[in-house]
XYZ file of C-alpha atoms in Angstrom:
381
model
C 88.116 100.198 81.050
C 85.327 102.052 79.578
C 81.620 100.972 79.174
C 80.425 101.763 75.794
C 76.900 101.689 74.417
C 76.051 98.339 72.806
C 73.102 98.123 70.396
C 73.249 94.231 68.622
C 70.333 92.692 67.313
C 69.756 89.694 69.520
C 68.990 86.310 67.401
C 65.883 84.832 68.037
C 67.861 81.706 69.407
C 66.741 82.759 73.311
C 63.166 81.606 72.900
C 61.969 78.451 73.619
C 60.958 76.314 70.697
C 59.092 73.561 71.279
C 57.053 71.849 73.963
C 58.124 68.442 74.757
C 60.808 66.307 76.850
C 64.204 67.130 74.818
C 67.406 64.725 75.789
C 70.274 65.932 77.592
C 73.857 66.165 75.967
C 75.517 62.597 77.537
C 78.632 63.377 75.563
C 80.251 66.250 73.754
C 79.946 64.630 70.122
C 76.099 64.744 70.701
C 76.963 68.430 69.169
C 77.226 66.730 65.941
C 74.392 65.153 65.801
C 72.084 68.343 66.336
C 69.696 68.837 63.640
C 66.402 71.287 62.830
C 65.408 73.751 65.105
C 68.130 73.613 67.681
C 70.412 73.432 65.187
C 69.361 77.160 63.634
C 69.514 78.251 67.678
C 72.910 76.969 67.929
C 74.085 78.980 64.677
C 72.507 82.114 66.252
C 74.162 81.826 68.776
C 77.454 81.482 66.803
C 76.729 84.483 65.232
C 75.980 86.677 68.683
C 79.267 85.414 69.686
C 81.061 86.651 67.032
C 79.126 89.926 66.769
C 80.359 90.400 70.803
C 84.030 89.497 69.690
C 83.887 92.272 66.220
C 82.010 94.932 68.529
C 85.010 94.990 71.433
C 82.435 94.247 74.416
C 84.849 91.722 76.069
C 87.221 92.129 78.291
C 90.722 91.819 76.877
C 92.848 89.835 79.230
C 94.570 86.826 77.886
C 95.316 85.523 81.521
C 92.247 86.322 83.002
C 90.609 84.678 80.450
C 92.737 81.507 80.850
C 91.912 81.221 84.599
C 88.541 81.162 84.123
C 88.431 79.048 81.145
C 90.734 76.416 83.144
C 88.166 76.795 85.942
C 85.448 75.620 83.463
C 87.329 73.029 82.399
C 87.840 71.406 85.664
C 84.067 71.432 85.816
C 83.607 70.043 82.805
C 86.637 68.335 81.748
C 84.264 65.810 79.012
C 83.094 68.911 77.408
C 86.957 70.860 77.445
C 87.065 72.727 73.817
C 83.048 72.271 73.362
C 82.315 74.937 76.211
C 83.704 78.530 76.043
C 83.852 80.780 78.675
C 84.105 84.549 77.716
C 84.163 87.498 79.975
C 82.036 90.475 78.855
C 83.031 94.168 80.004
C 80.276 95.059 81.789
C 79.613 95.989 86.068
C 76.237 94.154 86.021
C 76.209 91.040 88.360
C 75.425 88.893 85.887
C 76.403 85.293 84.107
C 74.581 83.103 81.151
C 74.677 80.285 79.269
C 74.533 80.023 74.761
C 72.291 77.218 73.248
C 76.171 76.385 71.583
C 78.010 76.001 74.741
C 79.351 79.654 75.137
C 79.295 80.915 79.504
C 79.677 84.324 79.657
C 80.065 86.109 82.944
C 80.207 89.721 83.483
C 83.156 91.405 84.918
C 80.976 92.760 87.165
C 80.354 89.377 88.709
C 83.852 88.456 89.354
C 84.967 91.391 90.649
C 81.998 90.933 93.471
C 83.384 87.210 94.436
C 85.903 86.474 96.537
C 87.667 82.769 95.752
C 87.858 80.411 93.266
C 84.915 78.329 94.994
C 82.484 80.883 94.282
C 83.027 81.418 90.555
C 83.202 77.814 90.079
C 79.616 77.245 91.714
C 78.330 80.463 88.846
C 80.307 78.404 86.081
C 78.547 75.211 87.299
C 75.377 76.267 87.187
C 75.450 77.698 83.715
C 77.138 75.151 82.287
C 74.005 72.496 83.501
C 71.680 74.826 81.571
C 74.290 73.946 78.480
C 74.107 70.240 79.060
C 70.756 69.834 79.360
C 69.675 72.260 77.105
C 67.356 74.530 79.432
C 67.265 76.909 76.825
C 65.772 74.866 74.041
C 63.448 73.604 76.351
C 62.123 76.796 77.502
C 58.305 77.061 76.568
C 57.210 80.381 74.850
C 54.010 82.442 73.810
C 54.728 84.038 70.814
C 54.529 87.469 72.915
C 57.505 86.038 74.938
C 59.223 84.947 72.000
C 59.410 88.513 70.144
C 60.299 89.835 73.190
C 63.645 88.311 72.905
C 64.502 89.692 69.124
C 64.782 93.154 70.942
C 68.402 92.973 71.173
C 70.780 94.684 73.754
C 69.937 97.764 74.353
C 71.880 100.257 75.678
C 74.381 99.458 78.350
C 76.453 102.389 80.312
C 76.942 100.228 83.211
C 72.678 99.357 83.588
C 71.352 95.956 83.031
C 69.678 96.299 79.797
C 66.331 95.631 79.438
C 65.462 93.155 76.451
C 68.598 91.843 76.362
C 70.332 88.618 76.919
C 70.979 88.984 80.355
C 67.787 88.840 81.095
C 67.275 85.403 80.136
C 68.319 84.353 83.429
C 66.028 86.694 85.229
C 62.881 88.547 83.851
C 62.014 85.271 81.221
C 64.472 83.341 82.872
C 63.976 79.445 83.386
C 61.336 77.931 85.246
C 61.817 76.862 89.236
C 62.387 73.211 88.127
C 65.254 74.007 85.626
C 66.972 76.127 88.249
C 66.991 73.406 90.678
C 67.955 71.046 88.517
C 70.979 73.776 87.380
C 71.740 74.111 91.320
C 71.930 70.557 92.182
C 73.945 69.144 89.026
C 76.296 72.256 89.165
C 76.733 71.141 93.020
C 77.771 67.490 91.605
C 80.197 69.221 89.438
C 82.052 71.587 92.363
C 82.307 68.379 94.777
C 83.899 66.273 91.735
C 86.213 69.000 90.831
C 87.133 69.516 94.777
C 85.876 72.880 95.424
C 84.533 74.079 99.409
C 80.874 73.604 98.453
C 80.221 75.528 101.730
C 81.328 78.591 99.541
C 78.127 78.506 97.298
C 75.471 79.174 99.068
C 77.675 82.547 100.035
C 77.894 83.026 96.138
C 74.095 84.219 96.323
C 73.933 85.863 99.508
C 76.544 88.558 98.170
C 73.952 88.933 95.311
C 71.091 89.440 97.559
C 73.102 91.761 99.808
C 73.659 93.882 96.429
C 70.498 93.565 95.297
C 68.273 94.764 99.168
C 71.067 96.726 100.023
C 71.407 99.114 96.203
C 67.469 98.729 95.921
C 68.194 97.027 92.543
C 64.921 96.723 90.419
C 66.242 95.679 87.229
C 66.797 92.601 85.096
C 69.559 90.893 87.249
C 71.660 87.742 88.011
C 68.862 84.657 88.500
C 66.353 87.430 88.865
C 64.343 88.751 91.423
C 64.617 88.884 95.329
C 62.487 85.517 95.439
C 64.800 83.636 92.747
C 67.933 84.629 95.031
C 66.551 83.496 98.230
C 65.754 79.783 96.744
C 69.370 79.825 95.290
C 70.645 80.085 99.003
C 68.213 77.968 100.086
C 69.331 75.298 97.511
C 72.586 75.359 97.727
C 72.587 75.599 101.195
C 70.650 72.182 101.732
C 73.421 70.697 99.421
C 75.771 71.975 101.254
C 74.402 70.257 104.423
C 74.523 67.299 102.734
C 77.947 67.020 101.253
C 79.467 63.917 101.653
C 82.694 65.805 101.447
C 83.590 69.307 103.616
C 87.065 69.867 103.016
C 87.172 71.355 99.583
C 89.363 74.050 98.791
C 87.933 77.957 98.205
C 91.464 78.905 96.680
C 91.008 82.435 97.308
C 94.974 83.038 96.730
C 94.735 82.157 93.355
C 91.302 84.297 92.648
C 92.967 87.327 94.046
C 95.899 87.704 92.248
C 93.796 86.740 88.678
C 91.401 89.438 89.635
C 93.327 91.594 90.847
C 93.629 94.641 88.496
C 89.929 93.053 87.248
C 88.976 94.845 90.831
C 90.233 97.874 91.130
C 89.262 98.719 87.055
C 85.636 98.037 88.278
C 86.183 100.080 91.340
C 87.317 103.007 88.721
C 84.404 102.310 86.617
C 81.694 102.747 89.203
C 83.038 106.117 90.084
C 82.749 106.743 86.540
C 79.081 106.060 86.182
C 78.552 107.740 89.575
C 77.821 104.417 91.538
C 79.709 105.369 94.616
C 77.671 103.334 96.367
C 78.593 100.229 95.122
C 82.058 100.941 95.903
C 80.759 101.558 99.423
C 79.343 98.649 99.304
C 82.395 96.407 98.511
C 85.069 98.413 100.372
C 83.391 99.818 104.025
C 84.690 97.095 106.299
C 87.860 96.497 106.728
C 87.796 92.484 105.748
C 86.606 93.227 102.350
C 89.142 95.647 101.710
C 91.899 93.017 102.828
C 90.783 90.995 99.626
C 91.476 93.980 97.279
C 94.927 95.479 96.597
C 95.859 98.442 98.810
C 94.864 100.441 95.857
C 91.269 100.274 96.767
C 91.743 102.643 99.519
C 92.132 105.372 96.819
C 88.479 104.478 95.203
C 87.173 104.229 98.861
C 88.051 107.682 99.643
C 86.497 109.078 96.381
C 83.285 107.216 96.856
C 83.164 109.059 100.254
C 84.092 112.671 98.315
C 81.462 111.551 96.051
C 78.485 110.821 98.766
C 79.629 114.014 100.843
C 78.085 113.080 103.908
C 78.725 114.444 107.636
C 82.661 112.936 108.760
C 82.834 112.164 104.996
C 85.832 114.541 103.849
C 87.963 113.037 106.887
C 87.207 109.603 105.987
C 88.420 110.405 102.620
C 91.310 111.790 103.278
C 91.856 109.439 105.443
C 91.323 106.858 102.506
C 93.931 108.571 100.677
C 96.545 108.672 103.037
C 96.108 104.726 103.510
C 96.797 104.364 100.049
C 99.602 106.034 99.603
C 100.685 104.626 103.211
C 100.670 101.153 101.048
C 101.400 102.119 97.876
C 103.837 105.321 97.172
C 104.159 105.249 93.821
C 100.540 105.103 92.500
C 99.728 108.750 92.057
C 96.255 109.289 91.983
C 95.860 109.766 95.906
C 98.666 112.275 95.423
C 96.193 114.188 92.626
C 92.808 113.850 95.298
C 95.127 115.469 98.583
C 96.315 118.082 96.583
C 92.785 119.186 95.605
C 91.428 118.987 98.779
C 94.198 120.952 100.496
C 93.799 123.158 97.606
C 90.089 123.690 97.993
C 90.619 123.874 101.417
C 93.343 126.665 100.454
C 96.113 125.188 102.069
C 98.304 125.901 98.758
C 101.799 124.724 100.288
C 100.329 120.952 100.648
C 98.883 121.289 97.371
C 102.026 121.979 95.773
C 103.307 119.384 97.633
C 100.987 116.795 96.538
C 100.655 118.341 93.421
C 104.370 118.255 92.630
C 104.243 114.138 93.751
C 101.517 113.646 92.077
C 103.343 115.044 88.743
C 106.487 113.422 89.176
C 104.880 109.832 89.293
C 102.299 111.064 86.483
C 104.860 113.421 84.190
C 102.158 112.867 81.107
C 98.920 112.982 83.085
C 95.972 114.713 81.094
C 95.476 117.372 83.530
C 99.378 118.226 83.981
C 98.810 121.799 82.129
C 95.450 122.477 84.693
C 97.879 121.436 87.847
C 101.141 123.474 87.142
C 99.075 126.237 86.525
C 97.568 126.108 89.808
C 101.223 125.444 91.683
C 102.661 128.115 89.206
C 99.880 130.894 90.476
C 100.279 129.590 94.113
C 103.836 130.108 93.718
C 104.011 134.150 92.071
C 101.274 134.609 95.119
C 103.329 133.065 97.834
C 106.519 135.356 96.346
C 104.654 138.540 96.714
């Protein structure tokens, strides 16, 4: 998975429109009966969806997609075929809700949870500011309001400023809304049987991203402050459930998320955010809920910071992956450069050579028997 620039023209339909009380959806054939203003937001919407769908920005996995849509659903079950969850290819920890009924949540976002329980508390949440239609009732200067025709801007794996996403956070919804989100959403995971212990942990992950990466941009229910009262809330739910024995079915959010995981992992590396893999993989009961695969991604994120003790922990790293997994060659590829940097040539080859067998078509195959052909004539003379 790649990130790709993205440069749609955001619809209007994100600003507020009018002042006044505005009624909740009670069912979903209240759709039907929208008229006027939120009407022309709801077609706007409609139209950014399809615009995300024609421009290839979401993430393309059938099953994935039906886990977390079934997850909704269970939230929701009144509203099954009126709300639509889609995941959007993107690392940002982010998730929002259409004026139409459309969740999105960012790949990003899953890939930092751990169970079931925790994406279901996100989904919950969002889907309140659906219901009760937060984002029609969202009041607006007309400054604010042009703000949010700036469209998405450019995303390489960096919230985007003036985007979407930001409609939870920088003009996000006022502290009443929120609350109101956090403590109908927490109605909706006891119904549906979920841990609700597990969401006040939801947000504390975020706010460990967000003190421990120094993030300052646009992000997931906004700033420092905004995460703190979302812990807070749900915490003080929590402590009142009538109910503690939900499940967290972390089982079945591993093995959907799975390959989800280690594609972000990849990705980071990518854009040179080797501290967020850090992040996620350093202690050992973090790495336990990724596949054995991760080690590989940990060891590069330790090439890539280069610190004192940092080229034995990756190697290290390496070596545990391909402890757990022998046939996934890229570990192979990563010793065999270090030995060969380190010009130990005979464990190169010998890396090398694995690494080619598992990888006969690999992109740098021409680069790497060059080396063990060299290494070879040198060794013979």
């Amino acid at each position: 998975m790649s990130f790709r620039r993205i440069a749609l023209i955001l619809p209007v339909f994100l600003a507020a429109c009018q002042t006044g009380s505005v009624e909740h959806l009670e069912s979903p054939t209240d759709v039907q009966s929208i008229t006027g203003e939120e009407y022309r937001l709801w077609h706007a919407a409609g139209e950014f969806d399809e615009k995300l769908v024609r421009g290839h920005y979401l993430y393309e996995d059938p099953e994935l997609n039906r886990y977390v849509q079934s997850v909704m659903d269970k939230l929701y079950p009144e509203y099954k075929g009126v709300i639509h969850v889609g995941i959007i290819n993107s690392p940002d920890l982010n998730a929002f809700a259409l004026p139409n009924g459309s969740i999105y949540i960012n790949t990003g976002m899953l890939s930092r949870l751990e169970n079931e329980a925790q994406m279901a508390t996100v989904l919950a949440h969002e889907g309140v500011h659906f219901v009760n239609k937060h984002s029609y009732q969202q009041r607006r200067s007309l400054k604010q309001t042009s703000a949010f025709s700036l469209g998405i801007g450019m995303i390489t794996g960096i919230p985007a400023l003036g985007s979407i996403l930001t409609i939870s956070s920088i003009y996000g919804y006022s502290k009443d809304l929120e609350r109101e989100a956090d403590k109908e959403g927490f109605r909706r995971l006891e119904k549906a049987g979920y841990d609700v212990s597990q969401s006040p942990i939801t947000f504390q992950y975020l706010l460990t991203d967000v003190e421990t990466l120094d993030i300052k941009q646009p992000y997931f229910f906004s700033s420092h402050p905004r995460l703190e009262e979302r812990i807070e809330s749900f915490s003080n739910l929590a402590a009142k459930a009538v109910s503690q024995t939900g499940g967290s079915y972390e089982a079945e959010f591993q093995a959907e998320t799975s390959n989800l995981k280690l594609e972000l992992l990849n990705d980071y590396l990518e854009i040179g955010q080797y501290k967020s893999v850090l992040l996620i993989l350093k202690e050992e009961s973090a790495r336990k809920r990724y596949p054995p695969q991760a080690n590989y991604y940990l060891g590069e994120a330790y090439r890539l910071r280069d610190d004192e003790g940092d080229v034995k922990k990756s190697v290290d790293a390496y070596l545990a992956s391909i402890a757990a997994v022998p046939d996934f060659s890229p570990p192979y590829r990563a010793m065999g450069i270090h030995y060969m940097k380190h010009n130990e040539s005979d464990k190169a080859i010998s890396y090398f050579t694995k690494y080619l067998e598992l990888s006969p078509h690999a992109s740098d195959i021409g680069y790497i028997k060059n080396y063990i052909s060299k290494s070879q004539s040198m060794r013979g003379k």
